[in-house]
Tab-separated table of C-alpha atoms in Angstrom:
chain	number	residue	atom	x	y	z
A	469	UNK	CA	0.000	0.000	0.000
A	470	UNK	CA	1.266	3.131	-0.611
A	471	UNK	CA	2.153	6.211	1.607
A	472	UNK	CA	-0.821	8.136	2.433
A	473	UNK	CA	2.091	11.198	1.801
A	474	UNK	CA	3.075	10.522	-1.627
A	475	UNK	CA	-1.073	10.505	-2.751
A	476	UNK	CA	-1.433	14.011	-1.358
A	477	UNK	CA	-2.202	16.275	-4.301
A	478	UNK	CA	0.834	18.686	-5.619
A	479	UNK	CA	-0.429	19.705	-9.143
A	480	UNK	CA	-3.306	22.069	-7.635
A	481	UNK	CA	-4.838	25.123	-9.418
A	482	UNK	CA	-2.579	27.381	-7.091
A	483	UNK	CA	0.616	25.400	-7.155
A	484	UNK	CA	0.580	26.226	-11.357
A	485	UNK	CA	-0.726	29.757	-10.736
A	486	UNK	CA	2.424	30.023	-8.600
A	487	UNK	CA	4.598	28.618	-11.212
A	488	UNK	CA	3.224	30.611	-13.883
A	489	UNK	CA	3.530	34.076	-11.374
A	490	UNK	CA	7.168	33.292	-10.361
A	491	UNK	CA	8.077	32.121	-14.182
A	492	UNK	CA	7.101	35.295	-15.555
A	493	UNK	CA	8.537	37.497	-12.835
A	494	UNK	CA	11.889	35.846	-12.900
A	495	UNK	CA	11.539	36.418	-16.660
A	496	UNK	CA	11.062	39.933	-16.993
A	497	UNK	CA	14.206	40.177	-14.827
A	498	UNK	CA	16.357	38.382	-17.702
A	499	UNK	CA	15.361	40.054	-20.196
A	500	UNK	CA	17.160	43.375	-19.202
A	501	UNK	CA	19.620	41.635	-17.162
A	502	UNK	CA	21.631	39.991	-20.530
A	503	UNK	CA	20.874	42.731	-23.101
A	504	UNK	CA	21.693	45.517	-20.904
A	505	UNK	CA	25.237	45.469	-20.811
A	506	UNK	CA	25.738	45.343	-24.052
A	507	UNK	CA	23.403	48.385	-24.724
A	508	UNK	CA	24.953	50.534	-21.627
A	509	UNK	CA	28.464	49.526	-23.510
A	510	UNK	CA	27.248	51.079	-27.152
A	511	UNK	CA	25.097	53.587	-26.257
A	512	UNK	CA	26.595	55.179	-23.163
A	513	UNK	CA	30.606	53.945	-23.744
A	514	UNK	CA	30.540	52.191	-20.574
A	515	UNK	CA	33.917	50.343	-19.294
A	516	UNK	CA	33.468	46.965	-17.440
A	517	UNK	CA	33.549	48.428	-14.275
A	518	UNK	CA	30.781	50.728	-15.066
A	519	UNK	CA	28.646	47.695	-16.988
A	520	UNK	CA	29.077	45.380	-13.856
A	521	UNK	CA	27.737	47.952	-11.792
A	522	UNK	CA	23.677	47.633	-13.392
A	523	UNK	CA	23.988	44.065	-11.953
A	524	UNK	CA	25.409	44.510	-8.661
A	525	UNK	CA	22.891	47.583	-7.156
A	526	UNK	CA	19.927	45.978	-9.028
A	527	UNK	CA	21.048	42.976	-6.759
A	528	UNK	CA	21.828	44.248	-3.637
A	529	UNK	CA	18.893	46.925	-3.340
A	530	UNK	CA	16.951	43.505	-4.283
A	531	UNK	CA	18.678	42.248	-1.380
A	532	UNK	CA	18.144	45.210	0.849
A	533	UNK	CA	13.789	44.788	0.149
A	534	UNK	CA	14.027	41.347	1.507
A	535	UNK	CA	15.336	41.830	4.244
A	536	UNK	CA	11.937	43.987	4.847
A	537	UNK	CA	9.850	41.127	2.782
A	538	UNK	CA	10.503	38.192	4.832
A	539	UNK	CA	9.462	39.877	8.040
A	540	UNK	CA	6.672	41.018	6.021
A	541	UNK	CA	5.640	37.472	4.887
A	542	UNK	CA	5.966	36.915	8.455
A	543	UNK	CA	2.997	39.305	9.731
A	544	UNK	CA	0.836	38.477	7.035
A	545	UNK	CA	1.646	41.089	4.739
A	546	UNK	CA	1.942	38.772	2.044
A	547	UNK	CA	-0.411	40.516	-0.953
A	548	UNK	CA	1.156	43.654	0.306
A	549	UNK	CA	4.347	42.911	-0.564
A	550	UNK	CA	3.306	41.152	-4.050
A	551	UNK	CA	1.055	44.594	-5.212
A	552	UNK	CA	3.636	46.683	-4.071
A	553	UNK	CA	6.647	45.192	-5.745
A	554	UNK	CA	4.976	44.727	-8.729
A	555	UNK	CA	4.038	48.077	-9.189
A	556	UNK	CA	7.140	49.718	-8.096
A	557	UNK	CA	8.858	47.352	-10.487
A	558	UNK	CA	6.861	48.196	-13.733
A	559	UNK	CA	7.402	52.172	-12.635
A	560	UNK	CA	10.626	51.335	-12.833
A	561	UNK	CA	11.084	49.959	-15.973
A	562	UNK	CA	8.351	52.423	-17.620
A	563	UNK	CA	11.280	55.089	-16.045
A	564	UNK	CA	13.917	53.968	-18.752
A	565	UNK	CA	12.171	55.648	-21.302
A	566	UNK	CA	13.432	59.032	-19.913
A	567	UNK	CA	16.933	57.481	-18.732
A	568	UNK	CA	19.328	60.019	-20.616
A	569	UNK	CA	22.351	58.929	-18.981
A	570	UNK	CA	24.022	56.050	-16.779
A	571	UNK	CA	23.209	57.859	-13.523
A	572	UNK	CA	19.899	58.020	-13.685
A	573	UNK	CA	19.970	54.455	-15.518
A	574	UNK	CA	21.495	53.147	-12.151
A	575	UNK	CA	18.940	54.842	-10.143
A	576	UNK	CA	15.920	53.162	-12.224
A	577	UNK	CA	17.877	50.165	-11.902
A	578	UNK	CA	17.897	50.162	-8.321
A	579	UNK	CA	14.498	51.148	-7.728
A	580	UNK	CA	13.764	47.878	-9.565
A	581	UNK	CA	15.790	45.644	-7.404
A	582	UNK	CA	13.161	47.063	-4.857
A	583	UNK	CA	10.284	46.108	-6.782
A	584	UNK	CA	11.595	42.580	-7.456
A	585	UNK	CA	12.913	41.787	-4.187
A	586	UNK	CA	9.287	42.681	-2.704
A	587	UNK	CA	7.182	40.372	-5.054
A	588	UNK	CA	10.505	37.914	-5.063
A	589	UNK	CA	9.940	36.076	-1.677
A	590	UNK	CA	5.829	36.033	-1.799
A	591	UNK	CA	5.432	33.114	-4.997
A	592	UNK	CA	8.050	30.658	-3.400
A	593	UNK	CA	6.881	31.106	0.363
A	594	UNK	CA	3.473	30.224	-0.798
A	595	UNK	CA	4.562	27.275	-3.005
A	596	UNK	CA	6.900	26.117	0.136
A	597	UNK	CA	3.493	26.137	2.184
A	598	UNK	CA	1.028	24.022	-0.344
A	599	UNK	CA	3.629	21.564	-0.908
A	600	UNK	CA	3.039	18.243	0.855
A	601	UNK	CA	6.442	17.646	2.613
A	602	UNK	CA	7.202	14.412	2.009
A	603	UNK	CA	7.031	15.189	-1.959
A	604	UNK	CA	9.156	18.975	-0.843
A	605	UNK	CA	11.711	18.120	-3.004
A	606	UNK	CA	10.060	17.155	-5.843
A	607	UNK	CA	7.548	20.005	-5.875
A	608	UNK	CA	10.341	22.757	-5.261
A	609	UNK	CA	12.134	21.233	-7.943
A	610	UNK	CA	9.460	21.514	-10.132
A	611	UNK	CA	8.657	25.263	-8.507
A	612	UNK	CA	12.227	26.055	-9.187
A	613	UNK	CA	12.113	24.945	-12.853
A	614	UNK	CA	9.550	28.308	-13.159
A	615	UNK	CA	13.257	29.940	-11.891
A	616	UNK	CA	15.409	28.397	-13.771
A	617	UNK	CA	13.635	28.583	-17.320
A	618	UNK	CA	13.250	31.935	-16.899
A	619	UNK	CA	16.767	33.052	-16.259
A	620	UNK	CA	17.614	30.886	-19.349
A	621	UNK	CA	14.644	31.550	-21.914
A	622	UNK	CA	15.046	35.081	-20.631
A	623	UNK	CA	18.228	36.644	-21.955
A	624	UNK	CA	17.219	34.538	-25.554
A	625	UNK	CA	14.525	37.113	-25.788
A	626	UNK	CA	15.951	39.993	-24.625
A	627	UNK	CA	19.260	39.710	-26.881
A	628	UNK	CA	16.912	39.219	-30.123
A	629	UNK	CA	14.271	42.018	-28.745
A	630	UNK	CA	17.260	44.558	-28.667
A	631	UNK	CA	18.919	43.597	-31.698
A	632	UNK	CA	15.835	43.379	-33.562
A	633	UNK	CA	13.764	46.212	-32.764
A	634	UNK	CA	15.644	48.007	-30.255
A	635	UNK	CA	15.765	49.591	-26.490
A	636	UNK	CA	12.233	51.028	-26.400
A	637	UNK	CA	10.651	47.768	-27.404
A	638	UNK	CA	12.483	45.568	-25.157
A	639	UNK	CA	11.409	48.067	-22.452
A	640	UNK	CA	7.352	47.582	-23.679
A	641	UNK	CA	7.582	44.185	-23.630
A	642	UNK	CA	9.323	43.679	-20.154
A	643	UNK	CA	6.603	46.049	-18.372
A	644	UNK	CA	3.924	44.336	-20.550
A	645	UNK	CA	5.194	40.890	-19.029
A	646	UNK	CA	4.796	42.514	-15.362
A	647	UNK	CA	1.335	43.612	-16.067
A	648	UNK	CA	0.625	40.058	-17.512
A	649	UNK	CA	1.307	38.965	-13.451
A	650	UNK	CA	-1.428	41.515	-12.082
A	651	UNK	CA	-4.542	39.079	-12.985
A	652	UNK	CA	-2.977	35.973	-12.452
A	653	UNK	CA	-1.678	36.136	-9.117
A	654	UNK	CA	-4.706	37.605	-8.038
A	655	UNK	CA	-7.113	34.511	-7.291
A	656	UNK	CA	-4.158	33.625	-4.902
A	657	UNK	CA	-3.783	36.948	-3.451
A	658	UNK	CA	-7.676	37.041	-2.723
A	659	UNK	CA	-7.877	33.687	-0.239
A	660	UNK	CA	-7.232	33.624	3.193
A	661	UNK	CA	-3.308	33.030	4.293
A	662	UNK	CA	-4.690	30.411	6.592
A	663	UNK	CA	-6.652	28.374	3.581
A	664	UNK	CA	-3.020	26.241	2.729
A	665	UNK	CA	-2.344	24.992	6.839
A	666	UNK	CA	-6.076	24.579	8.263
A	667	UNK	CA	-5.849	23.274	11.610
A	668	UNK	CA	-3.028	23.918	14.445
A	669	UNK	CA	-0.281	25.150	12.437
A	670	UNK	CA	-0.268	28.064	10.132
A	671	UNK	CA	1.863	28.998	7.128
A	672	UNK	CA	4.665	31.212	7.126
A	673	UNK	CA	2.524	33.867	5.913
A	674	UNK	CA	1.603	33.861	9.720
A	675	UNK	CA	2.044	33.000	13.604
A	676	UNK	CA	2.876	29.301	13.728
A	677	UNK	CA	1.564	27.166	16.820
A	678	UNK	CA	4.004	24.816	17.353
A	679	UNK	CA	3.383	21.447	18.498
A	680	UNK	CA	2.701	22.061	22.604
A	681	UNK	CA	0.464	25.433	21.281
A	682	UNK	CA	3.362	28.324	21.871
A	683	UNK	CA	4.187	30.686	19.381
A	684	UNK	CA	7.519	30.030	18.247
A	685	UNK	CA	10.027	32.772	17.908
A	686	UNK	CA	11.850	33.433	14.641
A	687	UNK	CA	14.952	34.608	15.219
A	688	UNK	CA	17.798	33.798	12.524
A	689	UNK	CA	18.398	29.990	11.941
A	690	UNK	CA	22.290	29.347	11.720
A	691	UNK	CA	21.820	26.469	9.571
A	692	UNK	CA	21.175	28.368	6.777
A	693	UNK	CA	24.560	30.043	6.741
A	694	UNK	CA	26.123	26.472	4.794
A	695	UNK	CA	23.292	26.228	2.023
A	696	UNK	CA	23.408	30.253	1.835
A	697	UNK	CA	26.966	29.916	1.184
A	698	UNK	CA	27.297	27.333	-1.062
A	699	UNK	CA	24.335	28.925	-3.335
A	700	UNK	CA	26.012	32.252	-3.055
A	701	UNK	CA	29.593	30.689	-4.708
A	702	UNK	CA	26.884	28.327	-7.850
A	703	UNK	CA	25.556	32.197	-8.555
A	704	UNK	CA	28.582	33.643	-8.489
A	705	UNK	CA	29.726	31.413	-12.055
A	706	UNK	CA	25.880	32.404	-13.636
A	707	UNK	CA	26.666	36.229	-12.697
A	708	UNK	CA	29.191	35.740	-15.313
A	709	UNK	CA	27.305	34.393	-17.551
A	710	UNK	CA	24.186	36.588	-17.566
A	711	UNK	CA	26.443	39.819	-17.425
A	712	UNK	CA	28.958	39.033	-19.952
A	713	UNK	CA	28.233	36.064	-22.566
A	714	UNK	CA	27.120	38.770	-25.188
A	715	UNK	CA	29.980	40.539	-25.032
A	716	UNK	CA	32.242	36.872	-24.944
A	717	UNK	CA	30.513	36.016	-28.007
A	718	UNK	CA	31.955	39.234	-29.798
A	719	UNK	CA	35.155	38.173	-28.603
A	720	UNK	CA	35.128	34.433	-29.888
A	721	UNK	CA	33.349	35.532	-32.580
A	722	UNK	CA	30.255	33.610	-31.842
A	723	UNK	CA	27.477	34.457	-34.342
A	724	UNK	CA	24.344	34.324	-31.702
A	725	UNK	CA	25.764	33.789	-27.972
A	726	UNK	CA	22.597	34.166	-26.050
A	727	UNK	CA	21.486	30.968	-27.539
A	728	UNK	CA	23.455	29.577	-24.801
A	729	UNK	CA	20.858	29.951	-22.469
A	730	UNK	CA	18.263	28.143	-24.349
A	731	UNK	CA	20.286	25.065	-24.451
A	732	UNK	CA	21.260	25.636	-20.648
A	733	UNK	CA	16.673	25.654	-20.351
A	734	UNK	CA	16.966	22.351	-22.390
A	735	UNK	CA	19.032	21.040	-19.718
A	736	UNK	CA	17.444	22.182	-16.982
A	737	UNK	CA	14.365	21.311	-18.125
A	738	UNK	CA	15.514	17.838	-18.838
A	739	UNK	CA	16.812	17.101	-15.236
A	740	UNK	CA	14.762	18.610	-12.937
A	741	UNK	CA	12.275	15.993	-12.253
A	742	UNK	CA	14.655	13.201	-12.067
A	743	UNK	CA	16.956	15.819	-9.518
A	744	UNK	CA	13.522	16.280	-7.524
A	745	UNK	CA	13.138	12.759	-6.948
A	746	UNK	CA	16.974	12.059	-6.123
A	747	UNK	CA	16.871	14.278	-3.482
A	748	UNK	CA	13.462	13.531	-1.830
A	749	UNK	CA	15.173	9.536	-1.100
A	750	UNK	CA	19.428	10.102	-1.409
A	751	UNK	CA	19.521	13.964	-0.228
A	752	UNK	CA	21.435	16.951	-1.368
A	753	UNK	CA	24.630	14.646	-1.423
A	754	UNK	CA	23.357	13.426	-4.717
A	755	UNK	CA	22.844	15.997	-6.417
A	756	UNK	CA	25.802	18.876	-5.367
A	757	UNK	CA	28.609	17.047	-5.731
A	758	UNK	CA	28.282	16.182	-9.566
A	759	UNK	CA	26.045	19.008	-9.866
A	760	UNK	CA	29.442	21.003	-8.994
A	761	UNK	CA	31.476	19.045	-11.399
A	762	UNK	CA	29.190	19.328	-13.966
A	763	UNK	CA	29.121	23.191	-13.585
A	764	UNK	CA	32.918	23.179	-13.755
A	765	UNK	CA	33.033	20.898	-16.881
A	766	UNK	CA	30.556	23.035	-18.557
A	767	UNK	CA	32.529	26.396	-17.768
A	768	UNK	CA	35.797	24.934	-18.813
A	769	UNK	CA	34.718	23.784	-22.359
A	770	UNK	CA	32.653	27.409	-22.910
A	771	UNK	CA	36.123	29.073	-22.391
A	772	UNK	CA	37.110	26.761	-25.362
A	773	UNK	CA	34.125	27.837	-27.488
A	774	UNK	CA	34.919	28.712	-31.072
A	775	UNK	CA	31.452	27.877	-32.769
A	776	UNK	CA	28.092	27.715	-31.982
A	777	UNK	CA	28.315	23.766	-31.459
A	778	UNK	CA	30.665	23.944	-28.912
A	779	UNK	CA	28.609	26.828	-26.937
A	780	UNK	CA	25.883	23.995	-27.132
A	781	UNK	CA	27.217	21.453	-25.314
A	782	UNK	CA	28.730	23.943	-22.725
A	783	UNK	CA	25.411	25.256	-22.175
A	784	UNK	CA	23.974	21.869	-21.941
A	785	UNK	CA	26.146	20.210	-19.607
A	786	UNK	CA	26.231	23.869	-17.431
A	787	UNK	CA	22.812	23.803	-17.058
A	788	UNK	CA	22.627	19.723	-16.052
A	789	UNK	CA	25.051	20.897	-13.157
A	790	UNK	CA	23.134	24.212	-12.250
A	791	UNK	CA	19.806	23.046	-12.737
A	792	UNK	CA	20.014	20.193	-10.518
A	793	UNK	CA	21.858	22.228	-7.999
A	794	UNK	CA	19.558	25.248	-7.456
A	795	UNK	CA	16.774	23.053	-6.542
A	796	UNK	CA	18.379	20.904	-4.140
A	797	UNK	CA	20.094	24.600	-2.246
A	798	UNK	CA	16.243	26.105	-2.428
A	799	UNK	CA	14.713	23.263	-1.388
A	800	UNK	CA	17.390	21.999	1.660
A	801	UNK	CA	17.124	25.118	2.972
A	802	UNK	CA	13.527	25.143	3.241
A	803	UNK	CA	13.321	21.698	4.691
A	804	UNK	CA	15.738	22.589	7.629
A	805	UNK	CA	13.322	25.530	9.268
A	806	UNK	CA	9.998	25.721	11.001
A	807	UNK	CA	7.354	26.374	8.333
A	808	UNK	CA	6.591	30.226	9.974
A	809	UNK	CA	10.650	30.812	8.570
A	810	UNK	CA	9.971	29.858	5.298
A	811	UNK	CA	9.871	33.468	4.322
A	812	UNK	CA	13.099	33.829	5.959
A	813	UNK	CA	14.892	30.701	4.527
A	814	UNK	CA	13.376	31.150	0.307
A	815	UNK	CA	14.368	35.209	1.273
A	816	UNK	CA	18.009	34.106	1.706
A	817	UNK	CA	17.925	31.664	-0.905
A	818	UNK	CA	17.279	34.701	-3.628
A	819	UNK	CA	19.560	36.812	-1.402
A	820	UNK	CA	22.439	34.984	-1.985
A	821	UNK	CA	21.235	33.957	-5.627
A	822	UNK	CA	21.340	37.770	-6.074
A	823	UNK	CA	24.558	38.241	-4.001
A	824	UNK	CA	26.676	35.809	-5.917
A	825	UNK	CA	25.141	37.084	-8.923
A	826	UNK	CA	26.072	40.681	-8.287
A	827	UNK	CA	29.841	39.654	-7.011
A	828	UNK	CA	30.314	37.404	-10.013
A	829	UNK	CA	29.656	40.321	-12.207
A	830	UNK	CA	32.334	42.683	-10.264
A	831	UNK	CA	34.953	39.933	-9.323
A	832	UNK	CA	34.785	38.115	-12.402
A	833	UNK	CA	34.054	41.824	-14.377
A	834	UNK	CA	37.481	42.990	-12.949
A	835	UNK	CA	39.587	39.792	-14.514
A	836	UNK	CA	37.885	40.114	-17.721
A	837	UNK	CA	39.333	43.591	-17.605
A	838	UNK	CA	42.658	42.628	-17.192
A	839	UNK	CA	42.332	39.018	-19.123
A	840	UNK	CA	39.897	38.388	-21.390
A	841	UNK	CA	36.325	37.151	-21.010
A	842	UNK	CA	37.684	33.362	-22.258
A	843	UNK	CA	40.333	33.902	-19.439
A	844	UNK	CA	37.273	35.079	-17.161
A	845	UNK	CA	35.898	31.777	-17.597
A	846	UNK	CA	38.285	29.670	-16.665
A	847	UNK	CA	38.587	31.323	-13.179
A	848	UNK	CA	35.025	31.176	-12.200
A	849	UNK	CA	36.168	27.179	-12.088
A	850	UNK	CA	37.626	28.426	-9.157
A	851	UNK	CA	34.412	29.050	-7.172
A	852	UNK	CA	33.325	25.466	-7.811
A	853	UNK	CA	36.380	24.028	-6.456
A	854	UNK	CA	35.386	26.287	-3.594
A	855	UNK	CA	32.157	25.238	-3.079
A	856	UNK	CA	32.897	21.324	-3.229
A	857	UNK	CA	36.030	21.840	-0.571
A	858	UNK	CA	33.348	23.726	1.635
A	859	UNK	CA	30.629	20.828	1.480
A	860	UNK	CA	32.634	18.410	1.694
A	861	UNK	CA	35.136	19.207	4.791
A	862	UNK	CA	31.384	20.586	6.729
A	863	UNK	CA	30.094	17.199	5.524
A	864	UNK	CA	32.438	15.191	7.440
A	865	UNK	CA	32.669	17.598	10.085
A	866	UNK	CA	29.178	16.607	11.016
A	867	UNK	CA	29.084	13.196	9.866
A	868	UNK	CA	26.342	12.982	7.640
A	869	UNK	CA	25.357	14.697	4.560
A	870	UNK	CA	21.741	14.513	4.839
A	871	UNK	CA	19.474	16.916	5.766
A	872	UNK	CA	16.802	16.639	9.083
A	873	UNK	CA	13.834	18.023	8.519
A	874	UNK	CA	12.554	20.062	11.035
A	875	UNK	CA	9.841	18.109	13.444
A	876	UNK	CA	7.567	20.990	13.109
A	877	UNK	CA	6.686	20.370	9.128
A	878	UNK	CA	5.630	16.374	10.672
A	879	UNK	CA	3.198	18.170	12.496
A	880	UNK	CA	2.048	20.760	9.620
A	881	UNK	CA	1.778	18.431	7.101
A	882	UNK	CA	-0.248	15.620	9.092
A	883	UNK	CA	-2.834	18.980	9.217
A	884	UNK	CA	-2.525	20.014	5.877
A	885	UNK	CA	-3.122	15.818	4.709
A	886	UNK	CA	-6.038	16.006	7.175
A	887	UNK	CA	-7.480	19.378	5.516
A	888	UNK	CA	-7.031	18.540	1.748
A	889	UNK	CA	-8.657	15.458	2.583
A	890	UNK	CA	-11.977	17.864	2.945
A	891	UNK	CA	-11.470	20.270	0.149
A	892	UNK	CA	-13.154	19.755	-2.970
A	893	UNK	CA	-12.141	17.602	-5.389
A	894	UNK	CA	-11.536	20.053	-8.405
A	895	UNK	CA	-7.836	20.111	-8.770
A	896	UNK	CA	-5.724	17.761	-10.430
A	897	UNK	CA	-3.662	14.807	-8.396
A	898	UNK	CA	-0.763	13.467	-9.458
C-alpha cells in the first residue's frame, strides 16, 4: 500500500498559478539583465567596471527589500508585498524611457531591485506552504524549474528584442510581461493566508503554533549560513554568464551567444524531475557534488568555445550541473526551518542567488578587464572548487550529509493531509 504522503495532491490550481507568477517574474528580470550590458556599452561607452555595476545595485537593493519582505511574509503582509513590488517594479522599468544617462539608468535600476525583491519572496513562500512535505523536493524542484527557465529563456529574448527592434521595445515588452502577473496572481492573493495549513499550524505567511500550542520565535536559523553559502559561490559562475556572454561572443566571434541559455533551459528542463526525486530519497549529497562538477566541466569547455556547437554542449552540460543544484540549495534550505521561517529561509535563498550574482559580475568583471572574457571563464572554475572543498570538509565535520527536517513540518503536514482530505475535489492529483 502506498504512503498516504506521496497521494497528497501537488499539481493544484494554485501550485501552477504560482509557477506561472514566479516564471514570468523571474523572466522579466532576464530580459534586461543579458541585453543591458551590451546596450549601456554602445550607447553610453561604458567600461566593465561601469557595466558590472547595473547588476550589482539591481542585486543588492533587491537584497536590501528582503530583508523587509521576509518579516513582512511573516505578519501576514503577504499581498502587500506582491502589489507593491509589482508596481514599483513596472514604474521602474516604464522610467527607462526618460533614462538620458548612466546615472539616472542606475537609479531606475535600483528602484527595480526594490520592486523585485518585494514580489521575489511572496510566490516561493506560498509554493513552500502548499507543498506536501514528504514530496518537498520534488515540488520545489518543479517550482524552481519556473526559476530556472526563466533566467535561461530570458536573456534569448531579450538579446533578439534589442537587436531586432531596439531599447524602447524591449522596455514595452518587459513592463507588458509585469502587467501580464497583475490578474494571475490575483485569485491567490484574494484567499485567506490560513486556507493552505487549516488546523493547528499556520503557514509562514503567519504566527505558527508549534506542536505544545506556543508561538515560536523566529529569530535567525544558523543552519542556513552552509546552504546560503554554497548557493552564493553556484551564482557567483551564472553572474558571469548573464552579465557578460554577449559581449564573450563578440570576442570568440560567436554568431548568436545568447542561444546559450536556451540550451542551458533544455538542460534544466531535462533534469529537474529526475533531480527532484533524487533528493526527496538520497539527499542533497546526490545531487551537489556532480552538480558542482558538472558546472565546472561546462565552464571549462565554454572558455574553449569557437562555434556555436561547442557553446551547445557547454550550455547543456552547465545547465545539467546548475539546474540540478539550485533546486536541491532552495529546497534543503527550506526543509531545515519551522514552516513560519519559510519566508526567511526562500528570502536568503534569492539573497544569496542575487549576491553571488552581483559579485560574479564585479569579481569576475574585474579579470575580464585585465584578461579576457575566455580567461574570465576559466577562473570562475575556481568558485566550484570552492564550493565542493566547503561541502565536503562541513560534511564530514558533522558526519552525515543529509538533511533533518525540522519536526515541526511532521506536524504541519499531518494537518494540511487532514485538511485537503476535505477540500473539494476540483484540482488535479498526481
Amino acid at each position: 500500500m502506498k504512503d498516504r504522503s506521496t497521494q497528497v495532491k501537488l499539481w493544484t490550481t494554485d501550485f501552477i498559478l504560482l509557477m506561472l507568477c514566479n516564471f514570468l517574474l523571474f523572466l522579466q528580470l532576464h530580459m534586461i539583465v543579458s541585453p543591458l550590458p551590451s546596450y549601456v556599452q554602445e550607447r553610453f561607452h561604458a567600461n566593465a567596471f561601469e557595466v558590472s555595476l547595473f547588476t550589482c545595485l539591481f542585486a543588492l537593493s533587491a537584497i536590501a527589500a528582503r530583508l523587509y519582505s521576509a518579516k513582512a511574509l511573516e505578519k501576514g503582509l503577504r499581498n502587500a508585498m506582491i502589489y507593491i513590488g509589482l508596481s514599483v517594479a513596472l514604474l521602474a522599468t516604464l522610467g527607462y524611457y526618460f533614462a538620458a544617462g548612466i546615472a539616472v539608468l542606475l537609479l531606475l535600476r535600483m528602484i527595480f531591485g526594490v520592486g523585485f525583491g518585494l514580489s521575489s519572496t511572496a510566490f516561493p513562500t506560498m509554493a513552500s506552504d502548499i507543498i506536501p512535505v514528504k514530496r518537498m523536493g520534488e515540488g520545489m524542484g518543479y517550482f524552481g524549474l519556473s526559476t530556472s527557465l526563466a533566467m535561461s529563456m530570458g536573456p534569448i529574448i531579450g538579446v533578439t528584442l534589442l537587436q531586432g527592434s531596439g531599447f524602447v521595445t524591449l522596455m514595452l515588452c518587459t513592463a507588458g510581461v509585469i502587467v501580464v502577473i497583475y490578474p494571475l496572481s490575483y485569485s491567490l492573493t484574494r484567499k485567506k493566508a490560513a486556507r493552505s495549513h487549516a488546523g493547528s499550524a499556520q503557514t509562514s505567511t503567519g504566527p505558527v503554533a508549534n506542536v505544545s500550542g506556543t508561538r515560536e520565535k523566529t529569530p535567525f536559523n544558523r543552519k542556513l549560513i552552509l546552504p546560503s553559502m554554497l548557493n552564493c559561490l553556484l551564482s557567483i559562475t551564472y553572474g558571469g554568464l548573464v552579465g557578460f556572454i554577449v559581449l564573450y561572443g563578440k570576442e570568440a566571434n560567436l554568431a548568436n551567444p545568447a542561444l546559450f541559455f536556451l540550451f542551458n533551459a533544455l538542460a534544466v528542463l531535462l533534469v529537474r524531475p529526475f533531480a527532484g526525486r533524487l533528493y526527496d530519497s538520497k539527499g542533497p549529497k546526490a545531487l551537489l557534488i556532480p552538480g558542482a562538477i558538472f558546472v565546472a566541466v561546462g565552464l571549462i569547455i565554454l572558455s574553449f568555445a569557437t562555434s556555436m556547437p561547442i557553446l551547445f554542449v557547454a550550455a547543456f552540460i552547465y545547465g545539467i550541473g546548475y539546474g540540478s543544484m539550485q533546486s536541491s540549495l532552495q529546497t534543503w534550505m527550506i526543509q531545515i526551518v519551522a514552516p513560519t521561517q519559510r519566508g526567511m529561509a526562500n528570502g536568503m535563498f534569492l539573497n544569496t542567488l542575487d549576491l553571488g550574482i552581483a559579485m560574479g559580475a564585479l569579481l569576475l568583471g574585474a579579470i575580464a578587464s585585465m584578461t579576457s572574457y575566455t580567461d574570465m571563464y576559466r577562473y570562475s572554475v575556481i568558485f566550484m572548487i570552492v564550493f565542493l572543498l566547503i561541502y565536503l570538509i562541513q560534511g564530514k565535520r558533522s558526519g552525515t550529509f543529509a538533511v533533518s527536517v525540522h519536526p515541526l513540518l511532521a506536524h504541519t503536514h499531518i494537518s494540511a493531509t487532514e485538511s485537503d482530505s476535505k477540500e473539494k475535489n476540483s484540482d488535479t492529483s498526481v
